[in-house]
Amino acid sequence: MSESLQDQIQFLIEIDKLKTIERRTRIIHGDRRENDAEHSWHLAMMALVLQSHANKDVDILKVINMLLIHDLVEIDAGDTFAYDTAGYTDKFDREIKAAHRLFGMLPKEQAEEMHNLWLEFEAKETNEAQFASALDRLQPLIHNYQNEGDTWLKYNVTSDQVINRNREMADASDTLWTYVQQLIQNSIEQGILTKS
């Protein structure tokens, strides 16, 4: 076996750990919490299905690639809850260290490609990164709504927090942002999200 193939196989074995990283959000059709691998797969499917709602032209394969790798760093850094302000103070530092280790397992060219793609997602400056980020924010909103506000209620998340965290979705998709605003309003009316 070539050294390159051996490195790639070791990387693939290592990232299987993504299946063990639990998120705060429950799956829609069950009582257990979603893991990062399930989240990434669901986002990739969302990109395929919802790509026509992007405000600008996007390279959908690049979006899917970003969505499949964006949370790999959580193998080392852990999942930082969206509304944990304290957790965000060192989130990037923890994640960049993880990115260097994980992507560094790959052959040099592949390592650089994945690392750069991850950095692009984090910066949210390109059309693809903005759309990928919008989907990353939309998915847990749908889960919370379908799960009768499970995570929102458990952690006392308010409608203002949800709006402020997700407002940037409008840059990527007017259609999806309009949908989210209606979902938030419905959640308030149903008592599964507290108005603040």
JSON list of C-alpha atoms in Angstrom, two decimals:
[
{"chain": "A", "resi": 1, "resn": "MET", "atom": "CA", "xyz": [0.00, 0.00, 0.00]},
{"chain": "A", "resi": 2, "resn": "SER", "atom": "CA", "xyz": [1.36, 3.44, -0.89]},
{"chain": "A", "resi": 3, "resn": "GLU", "atom": "CA", "xyz": [2.06, 5.93, 1.89]},
{"chain": "A", "resi": 4, "resn": "SER", "atom": "CA", "xyz": [-0.53, 8.29, 0.38]},
{"chain": "A", "resi": 5, "resn": "LEU", "atom": "CA", "xyz": [-3.27, 5.64, 0.45]},
{"chain": "A", "resi": 6, "resn": "GLN", "atom": "CA", "xyz": [-2.30, 4.61, 3.95]},
{"chain": "A", "resi": 7, "resn": "ASP", "atom": "CA", "xyz": [-2.62, 8.24, 5.14]},
{"chain": "A", "resi": 8, "resn": "GLN", "atom": "CA", "xyz": [-6.02, 8.59, 3.45]},
{"chain": "A", "resi": 9, "resn": "ILE", "atom": "CA", "xyz": [-7.32, 5.37, 5.02]},
{"chain": "A", "resi": 10, "resn": "GLN", "atom": "CA", "xyz": [-6.08, 6.46, 8.47]},
{"chain": "A", "resi": 11, "resn": "PHE", "atom": "CA", "xyz": [-7.85, 9.80, 8.01]},
{"chain": "A", "resi": 12, "resn": "LEU", "atom": "CA", "xyz": [-11.09, 8.03, 7.06]},
{"chain": "A", "resi": 13, "resn": "ILE", "atom": "CA", "xyz": [-10.82, 5.79, 10.11]},
{"chain": "A", "resi": 14, "resn": "GLU", "atom": "CA", "xyz": [-10.15, 8.82, 12.32]},
{"chain": "A", "resi": 15, "resn": "ILE", "atom": "CA", "xyz": [-13.13, 10.82, 11.06]},
{"chain": "A", "resi": 16, "resn": "ASP", "atom": "CA", "xyz": [-15.47, 7.94, 11.89]},
{"chain": "A", "resi": 17, "resn": "LYS", "atom": "CA", "xyz": [-15.26, 9.52, 15.36]},
{"chain": "A", "resi": 18, "resn": "LEU", "atom": "CA", "xyz": [-17.64, 12.20, 14.04]},
{"chain": "A", "resi": 19, "resn": "LYS", "atom": "CA", "xyz": [-20.42, 9.68, 14.67]},
{"chain": "A", "resi": 20, "resn": "THR", "atom": "CA", "xyz": [-19.67, 9.92, 18.41]},
{"chain": "A", "resi": 21, "resn": "ILE", "atom": "CA", "xyz": [-19.94, 13.71, 18.70]},
{"chain": "A", "resi": 22, "resn": "GLU", "atom": "CA", "xyz": [-23.43, 14.49, 19.98]},
{"chain": "A", "resi": 23, "resn": "ARG", "atom": "CA", "xyz": [-25.17, 17.75, 19.31]},
{"chain": "A", "resi": 24, "resn": "ARG", "atom": "CA", "xyz": [-27.80, 19.38, 21.54]},
{"chain": "A", "resi": 25, "resn": "THR", "atom": "CA", "xyz": [-30.57, 18.86, 18.99]},
{"chain": "A", "resi": 26, "resn": "ARG", "atom": "CA", "xyz": [-32.72, 15.73, 18.99]},
{"chain": "A", "resi": 27, "resn": "ILE", "atom": "CA", "xyz": [-33.39, 13.90, 15.75]},
{"chain": "A", "resi": 28, "resn": "ILE", "atom": "CA", "xyz": [-36.87, 14.61, 14.42]},
{"chain": "A", "resi": 29, "resn": "HIS", "atom": "CA", "xyz": [-38.17, 11.05, 14.48]},
{"chain": "A", "resi": 30, "resn": "GLY", "atom": "CA", "xyz": [-36.82, 9.77, 17.78]},
{"chain": "A", "resi": 31, "resn": "ASP", "atom": "CA", "xyz": [-35.78, 10.58, 21.32]},
{"chain": "A", "resi": 32, "resn": "ARG", "atom": "CA", "xyz": [-32.00, 10.57, 20.92]},
{"chain": "A", "resi": 33, "resn": "ARG", "atom": "CA", "xyz": [-29.67, 13.41, 20.15]},
{"chain": "A", "resi": 34, "resn": "GLU", "atom": "CA", "xyz": [-28.30, 13.89, 16.67]},
{"chain": "A", "resi": 35, "resn": "ASN", "atom": "CA", "xyz": [-24.60, 13.28, 16.06]},
{"chain": "A", "resi": 36, "resn": "ASP", "atom": "CA", "xyz": [-22.30, 15.40, 13.89]},
{"chain": "A", "resi": 37, "resn": "ALA", "atom": "CA", "xyz": [-22.10, 12.81, 11.09]},
{"chain": "A", "resi": 38, "resn": "GLU", "atom": "CA", "xyz": [-25.89, 12.74, 10.77]},
{"chain": "A", "resi": 39, "resn": "HIS", "atom": "CA", "xyz": [-25.97, 16.54, 10.84]},
{"chain": "A", "resi": 40, "resn": "SER", "atom": "CA", "xyz": [-23.38, 16.78, 8.04]},
{"chain": "A", "resi": 41, "resn": "TRP", "atom": "CA", "xyz": [-25.21, 14.24, 5.88]},
{"chain": "A", "resi": 42, "resn": "HIS", "atom": "CA", "xyz": [-28.52, 16.06, 6.38]},
{"chain": "A", "resi": 43, "resn": "LEU", "atom": "CA", "xyz": [-26.91, 19.37, 5.39]},
{"chain": "A", "resi": 44, "resn": "ALA", "atom": "CA", "xyz": [-25.47, 17.85, 2.22]},
{"chain": "A", "resi": 45, "resn": "MET", "atom": "CA", "xyz": [-28.96, 16.62, 1.30]},
{"chain": "A", "resi": 46, "resn": "MET", "atom": "CA", "xyz": [-30.40, 20.05, 2.08]},
{"chain": "A", "resi": 47, "resn": "ALA", "atom": "CA", "xyz": [-27.88, 21.62, -0.31]},
{"chain": "A", "resi": 48, "resn": "LEU", "atom": "CA", "xyz": [-28.98, 19.28, -3.10]},
{"chain": "A", "resi": 49, "resn": "VAL", "atom": "CA", "xyz": [-32.67, 19.91, -2.47]},
{"chain": "A", "resi": 50, "resn": "LEU", "atom": "CA", "xyz": [-32.61, 23.64, -1.67]},
{"chain": "A", "resi": 51, "resn": "GLN", "atom": "CA", "xyz": [-29.91, 24.93, -4.05]},
{"chain": "A", "resi": 52, "resn": "SER", "atom": "CA", "xyz": [-32.46, 26.76, -6.21]},
{"chain": "A", "resi": 53, "resn": "HIS", "atom": "CA", "xyz": [-33.19, 29.08, -3.26]},
{"chain": "A", "resi": 54, "resn": "ALA", "atom": "CA", "xyz": [-29.69, 30.56, -3.09]},
{"chain": "A", "resi": 55, "resn": "ASN", "atom": "CA", "xyz": [-29.66, 34.31, -3.79]},
{"chain": "A", "resi": 56, "resn": "LYS", "atom": "CA", "xyz": [-26.55, 33.99, -5.97]},
{"chain": "A", "resi": 57, "resn": "ASP", "atom": "CA", "xyz": [-25.07, 31.32, -8.18]},
{"chain": "A", "resi": 58, "resn": "VAL", "atom": "CA", "xyz": [-23.21, 28.71, -6.16]},
{"chain": "A", "resi": 59, "resn": "ASP", "atom": "CA", "xyz": [-21.00, 25.77, -7.04]},
{"chain": "A", "resi": 60, "resn": "ILE", "atom": "CA", "xyz": [-23.17, 23.16, -5.35]},
{"chain": "A", "resi": 61, "resn": "LEU", "atom": "CA", "xyz": [-20.39, 20.55, -5.22]},
{"chain": "A", "resi": 62, "resn": "LYS", "atom": "CA", "xyz": [-18.23, 23.04, -3.31]},
{"chain": "A", "resi": 63, "resn": "VAL", "atom": "CA", "xyz": [-21.13, 23.74, -0.93]},
{"chain": "A", "resi": 64, "resn": "ILE", "atom": "CA", "xyz": [-21.59, 20.01, -0.31]},
{"chain": "A", "resi": 65, "resn": "ASN", "atom": "CA", "xyz": [-17.86, 19.54, 0.25]},
{"chain": "A", "resi": 66, "resn": "MET", "atom": "CA", "xyz": [-17.89, 22.34, 2.83]},
{"chain": "A", "resi": 67, "resn": "LEU", "atom": "CA", "xyz": [-20.89, 20.85, 4.60]},
{"chain": "A", "resi": 68, "resn": "LEU", "atom": "CA", "xyz": [-19.30, 17.41, 4.76]},
{"chain": "A", "resi": 69, "resn": "ILE", "atom": "CA", "xyz": [-16.08, 18.68, 6.32]},
{"chain": "A", "resi": 70, "resn": "HIS", "atom": "CA", "xyz": [-17.15, 21.76, 8.33]},
{"chain": "A", "resi": 71, "resn": "ASP", "atom": "CA", "xyz": [-17.72, 19.89, 11.60]},
{"chain": "A", "resi": 72, "resn": "LEU", "atom": "CA", "xyz": [-14.84, 17.39, 11.38]},
{"chain": "A", "resi": 73, "resn": "VAL", "atom": "CA", "xyz": [-12.87, 19.68, 13.72]},
{"chain": "A", "resi": 74, "resn": "GLU", "atom": "CA", "xyz": [-15.40, 18.90, 16.44]},
{"chain": "A", "resi": 75, "resn": "ILE", "atom": "CA", "xyz": [-13.78, 15.47, 16.78]},
{"chain": "A", "resi": 76, "resn": "ASP", "atom": "CA", "xyz": [-11.09, 17.28, 18.81]},
{"chain": "A", "resi": 77, "resn": "ALA", "atom": "CA", "xyz": [-12.75, 20.60, 19.66]},
{"chain": "A", "resi": 78, "resn": "GLY", "atom": "CA", "xyz": [-16.20, 19.31, 20.64]},
{"chain": "A", "resi": 79, "resn": "ASP", "atom": "CA", "xyz": [-19.53, 20.76, 19.57]},
{"chain": "A", "resi": 80, "resn": "THR", "atom": "CA", "xyz": [-20.04, 24.33, 20.75]},
{"chain": "A", "resi": 81, "resn": "PHE", "atom": "CA", "xyz": [-23.73, 24.98, 21.40]},
{"chain": "A", "resi": 82, "resn": "ALA", "atom": "CA", "xyz": [-25.05, 27.76, 19.19]},
{"chain": "A", "resi": 83, "resn": "TYR", "atom": "CA", "xyz": [-26.19, 29.89, 22.13]},
{"chain": "A", "resi": 84, "resn": "ASP", "atom": "CA", "xyz": [-23.18, 29.29, 24.41]},
{"chain": "A", "resi": 85, "resn": "THR", "atom": "CA", "xyz": [-21.49, 32.71, 24.36]},
{"chain": "A", "resi": 86, "resn": "ALA", "atom": "CA", "xyz": [-18.73, 31.56, 26.74]},
{"chain": "A", "resi": 87, "resn": "GLY", "atom": "CA", "xyz": [-17.98, 28.57, 24.50]},
{"chain": "A", "resi": 88, "resn": "TYR", "atom": "CA", "xyz": [-17.50, 30.87, 21.53]},
{"chain": "A", "resi": 89, "resn": "THR", "atom": "CA", "xyz": [-14.65, 32.81, 23.19]},
{"chain": "A", "resi": 90, "resn": "ASP", "atom": "CA", "xyz": [-12.08, 30.13, 22.29]},
{"chain": "A", "resi": 91, "resn": "LYS", "atom": "CA", "xyz": [-14.05, 28.14, 19.69]},
{"chain": "A", "resi": 92, "resn": "PHE", "atom": "CA", "xyz": [-11.93, 29.17, 16.70]},
{"chain": "A", "resi": 93, "resn": "ASP", "atom": "CA", "xyz": [-8.67, 28.50, 18.54]},
{"chain": "A", "resi": 94, "resn": "ARG", "atom": "CA", "xyz": [-9.82, 25.00, 19.50]},
{"chain": "A", "resi": 95, "resn": "GLU", "atom": "CA", "xyz": [-11.08, 24.32, 16.00]},
{"chain": "A", "resi": 96, "resn": "ILE", "atom": "CA", "xyz": [-8.03, 25.61, 14.10]},
{"chain": "A", "resi": 97, "resn": "LYS", "atom": "CA", "xyz": [-5.81, 23.36, 16.21]},
{"chain": "A", "resi": 98, "resn": "ALA", "atom": "CA", "xyz": [-8.10, 20.43, 15.38]},
{"chain": "A", "resi": 99, "resn": "ALA", "atom": "CA", "xyz": [-8.09, 21.37, 11.67]},
{"chain": "A", "resi": 100, "resn": "HIS", "atom": "CA", "xyz": [-4.28, 21.29, 11.58]},
{"chain": "A", "resi": 101, "resn": "ARG", "atom": "CA", "xyz": [-4.18, 17.86, 13.20]},
{"chain": "A", "resi": 102, "resn": "LEU", "atom": "CA", "xyz": [-7.00, 16.22, 11.27]},
{"chain": "A", "resi": 103, "resn": "PHE", "atom": "CA", "xyz": [-6.37, 17.60, 7.79]},
{"chain": "A", "resi": 104, "resn": "GLY", "atom": "CA", "xyz": [-2.64, 17.18, 8.42]},
{"chain": "A", "resi": 105, "resn": "MET", "atom": "CA", "xyz": [-3.18, 13.42, 8.39]},
{"chain": "A", "resi": 106, "resn": "LEU", "atom": "CA", "xyz": [-3.83, 13.59, 4.64]},
{"chain": "A", "resi": 107, "resn": "PRO", "atom": "CA", "xyz": [-1.32, 13.89, 1.79]},
{"chain": "A", "resi": 108, "resn": "LYS", "atom": "CA", "xyz": [-0.11, 17.51, 1.53]},
{"chain": "A", "resi": 109, "resn": "GLU", "atom": "CA", "xyz": [-2.21, 18.65, -1.44]},
{"chain": "A", "resi": 110, "resn": "GLN", "atom": "CA", "xyz": [-5.42, 17.12, -0.06]},
{"chain": "A", "resi": 111, "resn": "ALA", "atom": "CA", "xyz": [-4.68, 18.48, 3.42]},
{"chain": "A", "resi": 112, "resn": "GLU", "atom": "CA", "xyz": [-4.29, 22.02, 2.05]},
{"chain": "A", "resi": 113, "resn": "GLU", "atom": "CA", "xyz": [-7.46, 21.72, -0.04]},
{"chain": "A", "resi": 114, "resn": "MET", "atom": "CA", "xyz": [-9.61, 20.58, 2.90]},
{"chain": "A", "resi": 115, "resn": "HIS", "atom": "CA", "xyz": [-8.05, 23.05, 5.32]},
{"chain": "A", "resi": 116, "resn": "ASN", "atom": "CA", "xyz": [-8.67, 25.93, 2.89]},
{"chain": "A", "resi": 117, "resn": "LEU", "atom": "CA", "xyz": [-12.24, 24.80, 2.29]},
{"chain": "A", "resi": 118, "resn": "TRP", "atom": "CA", "xyz": [-12.84, 24.68, 6.05]},
{"chain": "A", "resi": 119, "resn": "LEU", "atom": "CA", "xyz": [-11.36, 28.20, 6.45]},
{"chain": "A", "resi": 120, "resn": "GLU", "atom": "CA", "xyz": [-13.56, 29.46, 3.61]},
{"chain": "A", "resi": 121, "resn": "PHE", "atom": "CA", "xyz": [-16.64, 28.08, 5.34]},
{"chain": "A", "resi": 122, "resn": "GLU", "atom": "CA", "xyz": [-15.62, 29.74, 8.61]},
{"chain": "A", "resi": 123, "resn": "ALA", "atom": "CA", "xyz": [-15.02, 33.13, 6.93]},
{"chain": "A", "resi": 124, "resn": "LYS", "atom": "CA", "xyz": [-18.45, 33.15, 5.23]},
{"chain": "A", "resi": 125, "resn": "GLU", "atom": "CA", "xyz": [-17.26, 35.53, 2.52]},
{"chain": "A", "resi": 126, "resn": "THR", "atom": "CA", "xyz": [-17.98, 33.54, -0.66]},
{"chain": "A", "resi": 127, "resn": "ASN", "atom": "CA", "xyz": [-21.41, 32.73, -2.08]},
{"chain": "A", "resi": 128, "resn": "GLU", "atom": "CA", "xyz": [-20.79, 29.04, -1.36]},
{"chain": "A", "resi": 129, "resn": "ALA", "atom": "CA", "xyz": [-19.75, 29.61, 2.25]},
{"chain": "A", "resi": 130, "resn": "GLN", "atom": "CA", "xyz": [-22.72, 31.89, 2.91]},
{"chain": "A", "resi": 131, "resn": "PHE", "atom": "CA", "xyz": [-25.16, 29.37, 1.48]},
{"chain": "A", "resi": 132, "resn": "ALA", "atom": "CA", "xyz": [-23.52, 26.47, 3.36]},
{"chain": "A", "resi": 133, "resn": "SER", "atom": "CA", "xyz": [-23.66, 28.49, 6.59]},
{"chain": "A", "resi": 134, "resn": "ALA", "atom": "CA", "xyz": [-27.33, 29.34, 6.00]},
{"chain": "A", "resi": 135, "resn": "LEU", "atom": "CA", "xyz": [-28.14, 25.64, 5.69]},
{"chain": "A", "resi": 136, "resn": "ASP", "atom": "CA", "xyz": [-26.07, 24.89, 8.80]},
{"chain": "A", "resi": 137, "resn": "ARG", "atom": "CA", "xyz": [-28.27, 27.33, 10.69]},
{"chain": "A", "resi": 138, "resn": "LEU", "atom": "CA", "xyz": [-31.55, 26.27, 9.08]},
{"chain": "A", "resi": 139, "resn": "GLN", "atom": "CA", "xyz": [-31.27, 22.58, 9.94]},
{"chain": "A", "resi": 140, "resn": "PRO", "atom": "CA", "xyz": [-31.36, 22.91, 13.76]},
{"chain": "A", "resi": 141, "resn": "LEU", "atom": "CA", "xyz": [-34.21, 25.43, 13.47]},
{"chain": "A", "resi": 142, "resn": "ILE", "atom": "CA", "xyz": [-36.28, 22.87, 11.59]},
{"chain": "A", "resi": 143, "resn": "HIS", "atom": "CA", "xyz": [-35.37, 20.23, 14.18]},
{"chain": "A", "resi": 144, "resn": "ASN", "atom": "CA", "xyz": [-36.35, 22.49, 17.08]},
{"chain": "A", "resi": 145, "resn": "TYR", "atom": "CA", "xyz": [-39.63, 23.39, 15.46]},
{"chain": "A", "resi": 146, "resn": "GLN", "atom": "CA", "xyz": [-40.45, 19.75, 14.67]},
{"chain": "A", "resi": 147, "resn": "ASN", "atom": "CA", "xyz": [-39.44, 18.73, 18.21]},
{"chain": "A", "resi": 148, "resn": "GLU", "atom": "CA", "xyz": [-41.78, 21.27, 19.85]},
{"chain": "A", "resi": 149, "resn": "GLY", "atom": "CA", "xyz": [-38.96, 23.60, 20.88]},
{"chain": "A", "resi": 150, "resn": "ASP", "atom": "CA", "xyz": [-37.03, 20.89, 22.72]},
{"chain": "A", "resi": 151, "resn": "THR", "atom": "CA", "xyz": [-33.59, 22.56, 22.76]},
{"chain": "A", "resi": 152, "resn": "TRP", "atom": "CA", "xyz": [-34.96, 26.12, 22.88]},
{"chain": "A", "resi": 153, "resn": "LEU", "atom": "CA", "xyz": [-37.04, 25.37, 25.96]},
{"chain": "A", "resi": 154, "resn": "LYS", "atom": "CA", "xyz": [-34.37, 23.29, 27.68]},
{"chain": "A", "resi": 155, "resn": "TYR", "atom": "CA", "xyz": [-31.78, 26.09, 27.40]},
{"chain": "A", "resi": 156, "resn": "ASN", "atom": "CA", "xyz": [-34.17, 29.08, 27.71]},
{"chain": "A", "resi": 157, "resn": "VAL", "atom": "CA", "xyz": [-33.42, 30.34, 24.20]},
{"chain": "A", "resi": 158, "resn": "THR", "atom": "CA", "xyz": [-35.49, 33.38, 23.23]},
{"chain": "A", "resi": 159, "resn": "SER", "atom": "CA", "xyz": [-36.83, 34.48, 19.88]},
{"chain": "A", "resi": 160, "resn": "ASP", "atom": "CA", "xyz": [-34.42, 37.45, 19.86]},
{"chain": "A", "resi": 161, "resn": "GLN", "atom": "CA", "xyz": [-31.48, 35.07, 20.28]},
{"chain": "A", "resi": 162, "resn": "VAL", "atom": "CA", "xyz": [-32.73, 32.91, 17.42]},
{"chain": "A", "resi": 163, "resn": "ILE", "atom": "CA", "xyz": [-33.28, 35.93, 15.16]},
{"chain": "A", "resi": 164, "resn": "ASN", "atom": "CA", "xyz": [-29.90, 37.47, 15.97]},
{"chain": "A", "resi": 165, "resn": "ARG", "atom": "CA", "xyz": [-28.02, 34.23, 15.42]},
{"chain": "A", "resi": 166, "resn": "ASN", "atom": "CA", "xyz": [-29.71, 33.48, 12.12]},
{"chain": "A", "resi": 167, "resn": "ARG", "atom": "CA", "xyz": [-30.20, 36.92, 10.56]},
{"chain": "A", "resi": 168, "resn": "GLU", "atom": "CA", "xyz": [-27.21, 36.43, 8.26]},
{"chain": "A", "resi": 169, "resn": "MET", "atom": "CA", "xyz": [-29.18, 33.74, 6.40]},
{"chain": "A", "resi": 170, "resn": "ALA", "atom": "CA", "xyz": [-30.82, 36.56, 4.44]},
{"chain": "A", "resi": 171, "resn": "ASP", "atom": "CA", "xyz": [-27.49, 37.21, 2.68]},
{"chain": "A", "resi": 172, "resn": "ALA", "atom": "CA", "xyz": [-27.57, 33.70, 1.25]},
{"chain": "A", "resi": 173, "resn": "SER", "atom": "CA", "xyz": [-31.28, 33.16, 0.64]},
{"chain": "A", "resi": 174, "resn": "ASP", "atom": "CA", "xyz": [-34.19, 35.57, 0.93]},
{"chain": "A", "resi": 175, "resn": "THR", "atom": "CA", "xyz": [-36.57, 32.63, 0.53]},
{"chain": "A", "resi": 176, "resn": "LEU", "atom": "CA", "xyz": [-35.08, 30.60, 3.37]},
{"chain": "A", "resi": 177, "resn": "TRP", "atom": "CA", "xyz": [-34.86, 33.66, 5.65]},
{"chain": "A", "resi": 178, "resn": "THR", "atom": "CA", "xyz": [-38.56, 34.39, 5.03]},
{"chain": "A", "resi": 179, "resn": "TYR", "atom": "CA", "xyz": [-39.32, 30.76, 5.87]},
{"chain": "A", "resi": 180, "resn": "VAL", "atom": "CA", "xyz": [-37.29, 31.01, 9.09]},
{"chain": "A", "resi": 181, "resn": "GLN", "atom": "CA", "xyz": [-39.04, 34.20, 10.16]},
{"chain": "A", "resi": 182, "resn": "GLN", "atom": "CA", "xyz": [-42.41, 32.46, 9.72]},
{"chain": "A", "resi": 183, "resn": "LEU", "atom": "CA", "xyz": [-41.14, 29.40, 11.60]},
{"chain": "A", "resi": 184, "resn": "ILE", "atom": "CA", "xyz": [-40.03, 31.65, 14.48]},
{"chain": "A", "resi": 185, "resn": "GLN", "atom": "CA", "xyz": [-43.39, 33.44, 14.54]},
{"chain": "A", "resi": 186, "resn": "ASN", "atom": "CA", "xyz": [-45.26, 30.10, 14.53]},
{"chain": "A", "resi": 187, "resn": "SER", "atom": "CA", "xyz": [-43.00, 28.87, 17.34]},
{"chain": "A", "resi": 188, "resn": "ILE", "atom": "CA", "xyz": [-43.83, 31.92, 19.45]},
{"chain": "A", "resi": 189, "resn": "GLU", "atom": "CA", "xyz": [-47.54, 31.48, 18.83]},
{"chain": "A", "resi": 190, "resn": "GLN", "atom": "CA", "xyz": [-47.34, 27.80, 19.76]},
{"chain": "A", "resi": 191, "resn": "GLY", "atom": "CA", "xyz": [-45.43, 28.56, 22.96]},
{"chain": "A", "resi": 192, "resn": "ILE", "atom": "CA", "xyz": [-42.35, 26.56, 21.97]},
{"chain": "A", "resi": 193, "resn": "LEU", "atom": "CA", "xyz": [-40.14, 29.65, 21.75]},
{"chain": "A", "resi": 194, "resn": "THR", "atom": "CA", "xyz": [-40.32, 32.50, 24.25]},
{"chain": "A", "resi": 195, "resn": "LYS", "atom": "CA", "xyz": [-40.56, 36.03, 22.92]},
{"chain": "A", "resi": 196, "resn": "SER", "atom": "CA", "xyz": [-38.03, 38.43, 24.35]}
]
